[in-house]
JSON list of C-alpha atoms in Angstrom, two decimals:
[
{"chain": "S", "resi": 1, "resn": "MET", "atom": "CA", "xyz": [-4.94, -33.05, -22.56]},
{"chain": "S", "resi": 2, "resn": "TYR", "atom": "CA", "xyz": [-3.20, -29.96, -21.58]},
{"chain": "S", "resi": 3, "resn": "PRO", "atom": "CA", "xyz": [-4.09, -26.32, -21.19]},
{"chain": "S", "resi": 4, "resn": "SER", "atom": "CA", "xyz": [-2.74, -23.32, -23.11]},
{"chain": "S", "resi": 5, "resn": "ILE", "atom": "CA", "xyz": [-2.05, -19.75, -22.14]},
{"chain": "S", "resi": 6, "resn": "THR", "atom": "CA", "xyz": [-1.16, -16.67, -24.11]},
{"chain": "S", "resi": 7, "resn": "ILE", "atom": "CA", "xyz": [2.01, -14.97, -23.94]},
{"chain": "S", "resi": 8, "resn": "GLU", "atom": "CA", "xyz": [0.72, -12.22, -21.88]},
{"chain": "S", "resi": 9, "resn": "GLU", "atom": "CA", "xyz": [-0.71, -14.67, -19.39]},
{"chain": "S", "resi": 10, "resn": "LEU", "atom": "CA", "xyz": [2.86, -16.32, -19.39]},
{"chain": "S", "resi": 11, "resn": "GLU", "atom": "CA", "xyz": [4.51, -12.93, -18.69]},
{"chain": "S", "resi": 12, "resn": "GLN", "atom": "CA", "xyz": [2.40, -12.60, -15.60]},
{"chain": "S", "resi": 13, "resn": "LYS", "atom": "CA", "xyz": [3.21, -16.27, -14.41]},
{"chain": "S", "resi": 14, "resn": "ARG", "atom": "CA", "xyz": [6.98, -15.59, -14.95]},
{"chain": "S", "resi": 15, "resn": "GLN", "atom": "CA", "xyz": [7.06, -13.26, -11.74]},
{"chain": "S", "resi": 16, "resn": "GLU", "atom": "CA", "xyz": [5.94, -16.36, -9.75]},
{"chain": "S", "resi": 17, "resn": "GLY", "atom": "CA", "xyz": [9.24, -18.18, -10.76]},
{"chain": "S", "resi": 18, "resn": "ILE", "atom": "CA", "xyz": [8.14, -20.72, -13.39]},
{"chain": "S", "resi": 19, "resn": "ALA", "atom": "CA", "xyz": [9.70, -23.54, -15.14]},
{"chain": "S", "resi": 20, "resn": "VAL", "atom": "CA", "xyz": [9.93, -23.03, -19.05]},
{"chain": "S", "resi": 21, "resn": "ILE", "atom": "CA", "xyz": [10.99, -25.47, -21.64]},
{"chain": "S", "resi": 22, "resn": "ASP", "atom": "CA", "xyz": [11.94, -24.16, -25.10]},
{"chain": "S", "resi": 23, "resn": "VAL", "atom": "CA", "xyz": [11.67, -26.91, -27.62]},
{"chain": "S", "resi": 24, "resn": "ARG", "atom": "CA", "xyz": [13.36, -24.79, -30.45]},
{"chain": "S", "resi": 25, "resn": "GLU", "atom": "CA", "xyz": [16.80, -25.94, -32.03]},
{"chain": "S", "resi": 26, "resn": "GLU", "atom": "CA", "xyz": [19.87, -24.53, -30.37]},
{"chain": "S", "resi": 27, "resn": "LEU", "atom": "CA", "xyz": [21.04, -21.75, -32.65]},
{"chain": "S", "resi": 28, "resn": "PRO", "atom": "CA", "xyz": [17.45, -20.12, -32.48]},
{"chain": "S", "resi": 29, "resn": "PHE", "atom": "CA", "xyz": [17.31, -20.69, -28.80]},
{"chain": "S", "resi": 30, "resn": "ASN", "atom": "CA", "xyz": [20.68, -19.05, -28.37]},
{"chain": "S", "resi": 31, "resn": "GLN", "atom": "CA", "xyz": [19.86, -15.93, -30.34]},
{"chain": "S", "resi": 32, "resn": "ASN", "atom": "CA", "xyz": [16.72, -15.27, -28.22]},
{"chain": "S", "resi": 33, "resn": "HIS", "atom": "CA", "xyz": [15.09, -16.94, -25.26]},
{"chain": "S", "resi": 34, "resn": "LEU", "atom": "CA", "xyz": [13.40, -16.26, -22.10]},
{"chain": "S", "resi": 35, "resn": "PRO", "atom": "CA", "xyz": [16.18, -15.98, -19.27]},
{"chain": "S", "resi": 36, "resn": "GLU", "atom": "CA", "xyz": [14.59, -18.84, -17.23]},
{"chain": "S", "resi": 37, "resn": "ALA", "atom": "CA", "xyz": [14.12, -21.24, -20.16]},
{"chain": "S", "resi": 38, "resn": "ILE", "atom": "CA", "xyz": [15.78, -24.53, -20.51]},
{"chain": "S", "resi": 39, "resn": "ASN", "atom": "CA", "xyz": [16.39, -25.38, -24.09]},
{"chain": "S", "resi": 40, "resn": "ILE", "atom": "CA", "xyz": [15.26, -29.00, -25.09]},
{"chain": "S", "resi": 41, "resn": "PRO", "atom": "CA", "xyz": [14.83, -29.31, -28.68]},
{"chain": "S", "resi": 42, "resn": "LEU", "atom": "CA", "xyz": [11.64, -31.29, -29.76]},
{"chain": "S", "resi": 43, "resn": "ASN", "atom": "CA", "xyz": [13.72, -34.09, -31.63]},
{"chain": "S", "resi": 44, "resn": "GLN", "atom": "CA", "xyz": [15.64, -34.49, -28.33]},
{"chain": "S", "resi": 45, "resn": "LEU", "atom": "CA", "xyz": [12.60, -34.54, -25.96]},
{"chain": "S", "resi": 46, "resn": "SER", "atom": "CA", "xyz": [12.26, -38.39, -25.48]},
{"chain": "S", "resi": 47, "resn": "GLU", "atom": "CA", "xyz": [15.92, -38.86, -24.67]},
{"chain": "S", "resi": 48, "resn": "ASN", "atom": "CA", "xyz": [15.99, -36.06, -22.06]},
{"chain": "S", "resi": 49, "resn": "ILE", "atom": "CA", "xyz": [12.75, -36.77, -20.50]},
{"chain": "S", "resi": 50, "resn": "ASN", "atom": "CA", "xyz": [14.48, -38.06, -17.38]},
{"chain": "S", "resi": 51, "resn": "GLU", "atom": "CA", "xyz": [15.88, -34.55, -16.75]},
{"chain": "S", "resi": 52, "resn": "LEU", "atom": "CA", "xyz": [12.36, -33.44, -15.88]},
{"chain": "S", "resi": 53, "resn": "ASP", "atom": "CA", "xyz": [10.64, -33.28, -12.41]},
{"chain": "S", "resi": 54, "resn": "ASP", "atom": "CA", "xyz": [7.35, -35.11, -12.15]},
{"chain": "S", "resi": 55, "resn": "ASP", "atom": "CA", "xyz": [6.14, -32.38, -9.52]},
{"chain": "S", "resi": 56, "resn": "THR", "atom": "CA", "xyz": [6.77, -29.32, -11.76]},
{"chain": "S", "resi": 57, "resn": "THR", "atom": "CA", "xyz": [4.44, -27.67, -14.14]},
{"chain": "S", "resi": 58, "resn": "TYR", "atom": "CA", "xyz": [6.25, -26.98, -17.22]},
{"chain": "S", "resi": 59, "resn": "TYR", "atom": "CA", "xyz": [5.37, -23.97, -19.57]},
{"chain": "S", "resi": 60, "resn": "VAL", "atom": "CA", "xyz": [6.49, -25.01, -22.98]},
{"chain": "S", "resi": 61, "resn": "ILE", "atom": "CA", "xyz": [7.36, -22.54, -25.73]},
{"chain": "S", "resi": 62, "resn": "CYS", "atom": "CA", "xyz": [8.82, -22.63, -29.41]},
{"chain": "S", "resi": 63, "resn": "THR", "atom": "CA", "xyz": [8.73, -20.03, -32.40]},
{"chain": "S", "resi": 64, "resn": "LEU", "atom": "CA", "xyz": [5.05, -20.01, -33.13]},
{"chain": "S", "resi": 65, "resn": "GLY", "atom": "CA", "xyz": [3.49, -22.70, -30.96]},
{"chain": "S", "resi": 66, "resn": "VAL", "atom": "CA", "xyz": [3.32, -25.75, -33.28]},
{"chain": "S", "resi": 67, "resn": "ARG", "atom": "CA", "xyz": [6.43, -27.54, -31.91]},
{"chain": "S", "resi": 68, "resn": "SER", "atom": "CA", "xyz": [5.21, -26.70, -28.43]},
{"chain": "S", "resi": 69, "resn": "MET", "atom": "CA", "xyz": [1.98, -28.20, -29.02]},
{"chain": "S", "resi": 70, "resn": "GLN", "atom": "CA", "xyz": [3.65, -31.38, -30.23]},
{"chain": "S", "resi": 71, "resn": "ALA", "atom": "CA", "xyz": [5.96, -31.38, -26.94]},
{"chain": "S", "resi": 72, "resn": "CYS", "atom": "CA", "xyz": [2.96, -30.84, -24.83]},
{"chain": "S", "resi": 73, "resn": "GLU", "atom": "CA", "xyz": [1.01, -33.77, -26.27]},
{"chain": "S", "resi": 74, "resn": "PHE", "atom": "CA", "xyz": [4.08, -36.13, -25.76]},
{"chain": "S", "resi": 75, "resn": "LEU", "atom": "CA", "xyz": [4.81, -34.87, -22.31]},
{"chain": "S", "resi": 76, "resn": "ALA", "atom": "CA", "xyz": [1.18, -34.97, -21.06]},
{"chain": "S", "resi": 77, "resn": "HIS", "atom": "CA", "xyz": [1.07, -38.48, -22.48]},
{"chain": "S", "resi": 78, "resn": "GLU", "atom": "CA", "xyz": [4.24, -39.39, -20.36]},
{"chain": "S", "resi": 79, "resn": "GLY", "atom": "CA", "xyz": [2.40, -37.95, -17.23]},
{"chain": "S", "resi": 80, "resn": "TYR", "atom": "CA", "xyz": [3.93, -34.57, -17.23]},
{"chain": "S", "resi": 81, "resn": "ASP", "atom": "CA", "xyz": [1.98, -31.25, -15.94]},
{"chain": "S", "resi": 82, "resn": "VAL", "atom": "CA", "xyz": [2.47, -29.05, -19.10]},
{"chain": "S", "resi": 83, "resn": "VAL", "atom": "CA", "xyz": [1.03, -25.80, -20.33]},
{"chain": "S", "resi": 84, "resn": "ASN", "atom": "CA", "xyz": [1.48, -24.87, -24.09]},
{"chain": "S", "resi": 85, "resn": "VAL", "atom": "CA", "xyz": [2.57, -21.24, -24.69]},
{"chain": "S", "resi": 86, "resn": "GLU", "atom": "CA", "xyz": [0.10, -19.91, -27.61]},
{"chain": "S", "resi": 87, "resn": "GLY", "atom": "CA", "xyz": [2.04, -17.92, -30.42]},
{"chain": "S", "resi": 88, "resn": "GLY", "atom": "CA", "xyz": [5.72, -18.60, -28.88]},
{"chain": "S", "resi": 89, "resn": "MET", "atom": "CA", "xyz": [8.48, -16.35, -29.17]},
{"chain": "S", "resi": 90, "resn": "GLN", "atom": "CA", "xyz": [6.98, -14.48, -32.14]},
{"chain": "S", "resi": 91, "resn": "ALA", "atom": "CA", "xyz": [4.02, -13.42, -30.02]},
{"chain": "S", "resi": 92, "resn": "TYR", "atom": "CA", "xyz": [6.60, -12.44, -27.17]},
{"chain": "S", "resi": 93, "resn": "ARG", "atom": "CA", "xyz": [8.88, -10.39, -29.46]},
{"chain": "S", "resi": 94, "resn": "GLU", "atom": "CA", "xyz": [5.55, -8.70, -30.72]},
{"chain": "S", "resi": 95, "resn": "MET", "atom": "CA", "xyz": [4.38, -8.00, -27.21]},
{"chain": "S", "resi": 96, "resn": "LYS", "atom": "CA", "xyz": [7.72, -6.20, -26.46]},
{"chain": "S", "resi": 97, "resn": "LYS", "atom": "CA", "xyz": [7.47, -3.92, -29.15]}
]
């Protein structure tokens, strides 16, 4: 199992220098993403898992929070420390209005 946080909680955590994985496809990622986010699309996560550090907590984000939940389930099962970001980039855009 893994925890989830709101976009407002993520915004506070970002000031601490956190690791963010954006699991959206390359085009939406390139159009708008958090500056510190690395892009690993959900369908490429299993083949790129070796790029991740076992000792890092990863905050996982997508557009609405569905793909990030799937990514968190997979990564948590593989032994990684992950946190799902509820509402995803849509919630981030709403918060910034």
